[in-house]
Amino acid sequence: MSTTAVTASVVICVYTEKRWDDIVAAVESVAAQEVSAQEISAVETMVIVDHNDALLSRAQQAFAPRGVRVLPNAHKQGLSGARNTAIAEATGSVIVFLDDDAAARPGWLAALLAPYSDPTVAAVGGVAHPRWPAGRAFVRTARPTVLPGAEPWNGDATGELDWIVGCTYTGQPTEQAEVRNLMGCNMSFRREVFERVGGFAEDIGRIGKNPLGCEETELCIRARQAYQRAGEKIRIVFEPRAIVDHRVSEDRVEWAYLRRRSWAEGLSKAAVSKLVGSDDALSTERSYVAKVLPGAVLRELRQRNITSAAAVVAALAWTGAGYMRGKLPGATDGVRLPAAQGDGAVAPATHPNAGG
């Protein structure tokens, strides 16, 4: 892998005008990043619009004059298709993904890209801290009881179920470490990874508010397996200094979303198991279920937080039920790897509105 100064393409995939203020904040947070020219020779920002012509027009008018590349999703509708469009069009040697409802803190990009000085590093992800709903405002404290944590007063502390809202959760490393997979809210990959193994599997990615996911997990596992088969070692790194704040909408702190998201996680894990094998697909989850969740239940019961303890048990039960459903015959027949897997490349996008 290359050890020269990286060029970076920062990608923000968007799908609804209801998140316009978040989208603007995300773009502005990228523009505010300070990077060293010695380590990062160029940075471009891309906004990929997922099959929404009105949003595409608005984004082009707002961001193109600032030098942001605004492109439509030229692949299958959904987050994975939008990301694959970005991969095909990006110019950077490292492709960075930031959620449309996340804002990067100062120093985020430099911290995320620094590990690439090691030529064995293929991907780097960072921390996502939740900003909880509190009336019409969003705050870093006021943790909801349905998503418990050991330090509910600390906005930078994690909770055991924070993965449900796309954030860093208790059990993940607190210092730079090698991990199995990254979280989609805040992650990056060398371009050559996609050239070798293809893009994101579009059959398991999120589409609009559909909470199905795990496409990042599948890609990371697939990449590691592919390099191992070729006799090469790669490292996927978690870097806690690369921090974003992730807005959590009011509907995502309700029991109904806990149930839907947990069920979808189970289904998604079953789909990933089909693609990459259950040993790799569940390696991290086994430790999490055996150690992290029981500790959370005991802590909440000791503190007489019955609702929070019940939330942990319910999340585990619904995830397990979703996984078992996904393992039934026919449940994941439509799930397959990217069509480009034959030569490992992601085909260039050819959308009639690909300018901007």
Coordinates of C-alpha atoms in Angstrom, one line a residue:
M1 CA 0.0 0.0 0.0
S2 CA 1.1 3.6 -0.7
T3 CA 2.9 5.5 2.1
T4 CA 2.9 8.9 0.3
A5 CA 0.8 11.9 1.6
V6 CA -2.9 11.0 1.2
T7 CA -5.5 12.8 -0.8
A8 CA -9.0 12.6 0.8
S9 CA -12.5 12.6 -0.5
V10 CA -15.0 13.3 2.3
V11 CA -18.5 11.9 1.4
I12 CA -21.8 12.9 2.9
C13 CA -24.8 10.8 1.6
V14 CA -28.2 12.6 1.9
Y15 CA -31.7 11.5 1.2
T16 CA -34.3 14.0 2.6
E17 CA -34.8 17.7 2.9
K18 CA -36.1 17.2 6.4
R19 CA -32.4 17.0 7.5
W20 CA -31.4 20.1 5.6
D21 CA -30.0 21.9 8.7
D22 CA -28.1 18.8 9.6
I23 CA -26.7 18.5 6.1
V24 CA -25.5 22.1 6.2
A25 CA -23.9 21.5 9.6
A26 CA -22.1 18.4 8.3
V27 CA -20.7 20.2 5.2
E28 CA -19.6 23.2 7.3
S29 CA -17.9 20.9 9.8
V30 CA -15.8 19.4 7.1
A31 CA -14.9 22.8 5.6
A32 CA -13.7 23.9 9.1
Q33 CA -11.1 21.1 9.4
E34 CA -7.5 22.0 9.6
V35 CA -5.0 19.5 8.0
S36 CA -1.3 19.5 7.5
A37 CA -0.2 19.8 3.9
Q38 CA 2.7 17.6 4.6
E39 CA 0.4 14.6 5.5
I40 CA -2.7 15.4 3.4
S41 CA -2.1 16.9 0.0
A42 CA -5.7 17.6 -1.0
V43 CA -9.2 17.3 0.4
E44 CA -12.5 17.3 -1.6
T45 CA -16.0 17.2 -0.2
M46 CA -18.8 15.3 -1.9
V47 CA -22.5 15.3 -1.3
I48 CA -24.3 12.3 -2.8
V49 CA -28.1 12.7 -3.1
D50 CA -30.2 9.5 -2.9
H51 CA -32.9 9.6 -5.6
N52 CA -34.4 13.0 -4.6
D53 CA -34.4 15.6 -7.4
A54 CA -35.6 18.4 -5.2
L55 CA -32.9 17.9 -2.7
L56 CA -30.3 17.4 -5.5
S57 CA -31.2 20.8 -6.9
R58 CA -31.2 22.5 -3.5
A59 CA -27.8 21.0 -2.6
Q60 CA -26.2 21.9 -5.9
Q61 CA -27.3 25.5 -5.5
A62 CA -26.1 25.7 -1.9
F63 CA -22.9 23.8 -2.0
A64 CA -21.5 23.8 -5.5
P65 CA -20.4 27.5 -5.3
R66 CA -18.4 26.4 -2.2
G67 CA -16.4 23.9 -4.2
V68 CA -18.4 20.9 -3.0
R69 CA -19.2 18.2 -5.6
V70 CA -22.9 17.4 -5.5
L71 CA -23.9 14.2 -7.3
P72 CA -27.0 12.0 -7.6
N73 CA -26.9 8.4 -6.5
A74 CA -26.4 6.5 -9.8
H75 CA -26.8 3.1 -8.2
K76 CA -29.6 1.3 -6.3
Q77 CA -31.6 3.5 -4.0
G78 CA -30.2 3.4 -0.5
L79 CA -27.2 4.3 1.5
S80 CA -25.0 1.6 0.1
G81 CA -25.8 2.7 -3.5
A82 CA -25.0 6.3 -2.6
R83 CA -21.7 5.3 -1.1
N84 CA -20.9 3.2 -4.2
T85 CA -21.6 6.2 -6.4
A86 CA -19.1 8.2 -4.3
I87 CA -16.5 5.5 -4.6
A88 CA -16.8 5.5 -8.3
E89 CA -16.5 9.3 -8.6
A90 CA -14.1 10.2 -5.7
T91 CA -10.5 11.4 -6.5
G92 CA -9.0 10.8 -3.1
S93 CA -6.6 8.0 -2.2
V94 CA -8.6 7.7 1.0
I95 CA -12.5 7.9 1.0
V96 CA -14.1 9.2 4.2
F97 CA -17.7 8.8 5.1
L98 CA -19.6 11.1 7.4
D99 CA -23.3 10.8 8.1
D100 CA -25.7 13.5 7.1
D101 CA -26.8 14.1 10.7
A102 CA -23.3 14.2 12.1
A103 CA -21.0 17.1 12.6
A104 CA -17.2 16.7 12.9
R105 CA -15.3 18.2 15.8
P106 CA -12.1 20.2 15.3
G107 CA -9.2 17.9 14.5
W108 CA -11.5 15.0 13.3
L109 CA -10.1 14.7 9.8
A110 CA -6.4 14.9 10.8
A111 CA -6.9 12.3 13.5
L112 CA -8.8 10.0 11.1
L113 CA -6.1 10.2 8.4
A114 CA -3.0 10.0 10.5
P115 CA -2.9 6.2 10.9
Y116 CA -2.6 5.9 7.1
S117 CA 1.1 6.6 7.5
D118 CA 1.3 2.9 8.3
P119 CA 1.1 1.2 4.9
T120 CA -0.7 -1.8 6.4
V121 CA -3.7 0.3 7.6
A122 CA -6.6 -0.2 5.2
A123 CA -9.4 1.5 7.0
V124 CA -9.8 3.9 10.0
G125 CA -12.9 4.8 11.9
G126 CA -13.6 7.2 14.8
V127 CA -16.0 8.0 17.7
A128 CA -19.6 9.1 17.3
H129 CA -21.1 10.8 20.4
P130 CA -24.9 11.1 20.6
R131 CA -26.7 14.5 20.8
W132 CA -30.0 13.6 22.5
P133 CA -33.3 15.3 21.8
A134 CA -34.5 17.7 24.6
G135 CA -37.6 19.4 23.4
R136 CA -36.7 21.3 20.2
A137 CA -33.0 21.4 21.0
F138 CA -30.3 18.7 21.0
V139 CA -27.9 18.2 23.9
R140 CA -25.0 15.9 24.8
T141 CA -26.5 15.0 28.2
A142 CA -30.0 14.0 29.2
R143 CA -29.4 10.3 28.2
P144 CA -32.8 8.6 27.8
T145 CA -33.6 5.7 30.1
V146 CA -34.2 3.3 27.1
L147 CA -30.5 3.7 26.2
P148 CA -28.7 3.4 29.5
G149 CA -25.1 4.2 30.3
A150 CA -22.8 4.1 33.4
E151 CA -22.4 8.0 33.3
P152 CA -25.7 9.4 32.0
W153 CA -24.6 12.9 33.0
N154 CA -21.5 12.8 30.8
G155 CA -22.1 13.7 27.1
D156 CA -18.9 12.0 26.0
A157 CA -19.6 8.7 27.8
T158 CA -20.9 5.7 26.0
G159 CA -23.9 3.4 26.7
E160 CA -24.2 -0.3 26.1
L161 CA -27.0 0.2 23.5
D162 CA -25.7 3.3 21.7
W163 CA -25.2 1.3 18.6
I164 CA -29.0 1.4 18.2
V165 CA -28.6 5.1 17.3
G166 CA -25.5 4.7 15.3
C167 CA -23.0 5.8 18.0
T168 CA -20.0 4.4 19.7
Y169 CA -21.1 2.0 22.4
T170 CA -19.6 0.6 25.7
G171 CA -17.3 -2.3 24.9
Q172 CA -15.5 -0.6 22.0
P173 CA -11.9 0.4 22.6
T174 CA -11.1 3.7 24.4
E175 CA -7.6 4.0 22.8
Q176 CA -6.4 3.4 19.3
A177 CA -6.8 -0.3 18.5
E178 CA -7.3 -2.7 15.7
V179 CA -10.9 -3.8 15.3
R180 CA -13.0 -6.1 13.2
N181 CA -15.2 -3.4 11.6
L182 CA -16.0 0.3 11.6
M183 CA -19.2 2.2 12.3
G184 CA -20.7 3.9 9.2
C185 CA -21.3 7.3 10.8
N186 CA -17.5 8.0 10.9
M187 CA -15.2 5.8 8.8
S188 CA -12.7 5.8 6.0
F189 CA -11.0 3.4 3.6
R190 CA -8.1 3.4 1.2
R191 CA -9.4 3.5 -2.3
E192 CA -7.5 0.4 -3.2
V193 CA -9.7 -1.6 -0.8
F194 CA -12.7 -1.0 -3.0
E195 CA -10.6 -1.7 -6.1
R196 CA -9.6 -5.0 -4.7
V197 CA -12.9 -6.3 -3.2
G198 CA -15.7 -4.1 -4.6
G199 CA -18.0 -1.7 -2.9
F200 CA -20.8 -1.9 -0.3
A201 CA -23.4 -4.7 -0.6
E202 CA -26.5 -2.8 -1.7
D203 CA -28.9 -5.5 -0.6
I204 CA -28.2 -4.9 3.1
G205 CA -27.8 -1.2 3.3
R206 CA -30.2 1.4 4.8
I207 CA -32.9 2.8 2.5
G208 CA -34.4 6.0 4.0
K209 CA -35.6 5.2 7.5
N210 CA -35.4 1.5 7.1
P211 CA -33.1 0.4 10.0
L212 CA -31.4 -2.5 8.2
G213 CA -27.7 -2.1 8.1
C214 CA -24.4 -4.0 8.8
E215 CA -23.1 -3.2 5.3
E216 CA -19.9 -1.7 6.9
T217 CA -19.4 -4.8 8.9
E218 CA -19.7 -7.0 5.9
L219 CA -17.3 -4.9 3.8
C220 CA -14.6 -4.8 6.5
I221 CA -14.8 -8.6 7.0
R222 CA -14.8 -9.2 3.2
A223 CA -11.8 -7.0 2.8
R224 CA -9.8 -8.7 5.5
Q225 CA -10.7 -12.2 4.2
A226 CA -9.7 -11.2 0.6
Y227 CA -6.3 -9.8 1.7
Q228 CA -5.7 -12.9 3.9
R229 CA -6.3 -15.1 0.9
A230 CA -3.7 -13.2 -1.0
G231 CA -1.2 -13.6 1.8
E232 CA -1.4 -9.9 2.9
K233 CA -2.1 -8.5 6.3
I234 CA -4.2 -5.3 6.6
R235 CA -5.2 -3.4 9.7
I236 CA -8.6 -1.8 10.4
V237 CA -8.1 0.8 13.1
F238 CA -10.4 2.5 15.6
E239 CA -9.1 6.0 16.4
P240 CA -10.9 7.6 19.4
R241 CA -9.4 11.1 18.7
A242 CA -11.5 11.3 15.5
I243 CA -14.8 12.5 17.0
V244 CA -18.2 13.5 15.5
D245 CA -21.4 14.5 17.2
H246 CA -24.4 12.5 15.9
R247 CA -27.9 13.9 16.2
V248 CA -30.5 11.5 17.6
S249 CA -34.0 12.2 16.5
E250 CA -36.9 11.9 19.0
D251 CA -38.4 8.8 17.4
R252 CA -35.1 6.9 18.0
V253 CA -35.3 7.1 21.8
E254 CA -38.6 5.3 22.0
W255 CA -39.3 1.6 22.7
A256 CA -40.8 1.1 19.2
Y257 CA -37.5 2.1 17.6
L258 CA -35.5 0.0 20.0
R259 CA -37.6 -3.0 19.0
R260 CA -37.4 -2.3 15.2
R261 CA -33.7 -1.5 15.2
S262 CA -32.8 -4.6 17.3
W263 CA -34.9 -6.9 15.1
A264 CA -33.3 -5.3 12.0
E265 CA -29.8 -5.8 13.5
G266 CA -30.5 -9.5 13.9
L267 CA -31.7 -9.8 10.4
S268 CA -28.7 -7.9 9.1
K269 CA -26.3 -10.1 11.1
A270 CA -27.9 -13.2 9.5
A271 CA -27.4 -11.7 6.1
V272 CA -23.8 -10.9 6.8
S273 CA -23.3 -14.4 8.1
K274 CA -24.5 -15.7 4.8
L275 CA -22.0 -13.6 2.9
V276 CA -18.8 -14.0 5.1
G277 CA -19.5 -16.9 7.5
S278 CA -20.9 -16.8 11.0
D279 CA -17.5 -17.1 12.7
D280 CA -16.3 -13.7 11.4
A281 CA -19.8 -12.2 11.4
L282 CA -20.3 -12.8 15.1
S283 CA -16.8 -12.7 16.6
T284 CA -17.2 -9.3 18.3
E285 CA -20.9 -9.9 19.3
R286 CA -20.1 -13.0 21.3
S287 CA -17.9 -11.1 23.8
Y288 CA -20.4 -8.2 23.9
V289 CA -23.3 -10.4 24.8
A290 CA -21.3 -12.5 27.3
K291 CA -19.6 -9.6 29.2
V292 CA -20.9 -6.1 28.4
L293 CA -24.7 -6.6 28.4
P294 CA -24.9 -8.7 31.7
G295 CA -22.8 -6.0 33.4
A296 CA -25.2 -3.3 32.2
V297 CA -28.3 -5.2 33.5
L298 CA -26.8 -5.7 36.9
R299 CA -25.7 -2.1 37.2
E300 CA -29.2 -0.8 36.3
L301 CA -30.9 -3.2 38.7
R302 CA -28.6 -2.2 41.5
Q303 CA -29.5 1.4 40.8
R304 CA -33.2 0.4 40.6
N305 CA -33.5 1.5 37.0
I306 CA -35.9 -1.2 36.1
T307 CA -36.8 0.4 32.8
S308 CA -33.2 0.6 31.7
A309 CA -32.4 -2.9 32.7
A310 CA -35.5 -4.1 30.8
A311 CA -34.3 -2.2 27.7
V312 CA -31.0 -4.1 27.6
V313 CA -32.8 -7.4 27.9
A314 CA -35.4 -6.4 25.3
A315 CA -32.7 -5.3 22.8
L316 CA -30.8 -8.6 23.2
A317 CA -34.1 -10.6 22.8
W318 CA -35.2 -8.8 19.7
T319 CA -31.8 -9.0 18.1
G320 CA -31.6 -12.7 18.8
A321 CA -35.1 -13.2 17.4
G322 CA -34.3 -11.2 14.3
Y323 CA -31.1 -13.3 13.7
M324 CA -33.1 -16.5 14.1
R325 CA -35.6 -15.3 11.6
G326 CA -32.9 -14.3 9.2
K327 CA -31.4 -17.8 9.4
L328 CA -34.6 -19.5 8.2
P329 CA -34.6 -20.9 4.7
G330 CA -35.4 -18.2 2.1
A331 CA -35.0 -15.2 4.5
T332 CA -31.8 -13.9 2.9
D333 CA -32.1 -15.3 -0.6
G334 CA -32.0 -11.8 -2.1
V335 CA -28.7 -10.9 -0.4
R336 CA -25.6 -11.0 -2.5
L337 CA -22.2 -9.4 -2.9
P338 CA -21.7 -6.4 -5.2
A339 CA -22.0 -7.2 -8.9
A340 CA -18.4 -6.0 -9.5
Q341 CA -16.9 -8.7 -7.3
G342 CA -15.6 -10.5 -10.4
D343 CA -12.8 -8.0 -10.9
G344 CA -13.0 -6.2 -7.5
A345 CA -13.7 -2.8 -9.1
V346 CA -16.6 -0.4 -8.6
A347 CA -18.0 0.7 -11.9
P348 CA -18.0 4.4 -12.6
A349 CA -21.3 6.1 -12.2
T350 CA -23.1 7.0 -15.5
H351 CA -26.1 9.1 -14.3
P352 CA -27.4 11.7 -16.7
N353 CA -27.3 14.3 -13.9
A354 CA -23.8 13.4 -12.7
G355 CA -22.5 16.9 -13.0
G356 CA -22.4 19.6 -10.4

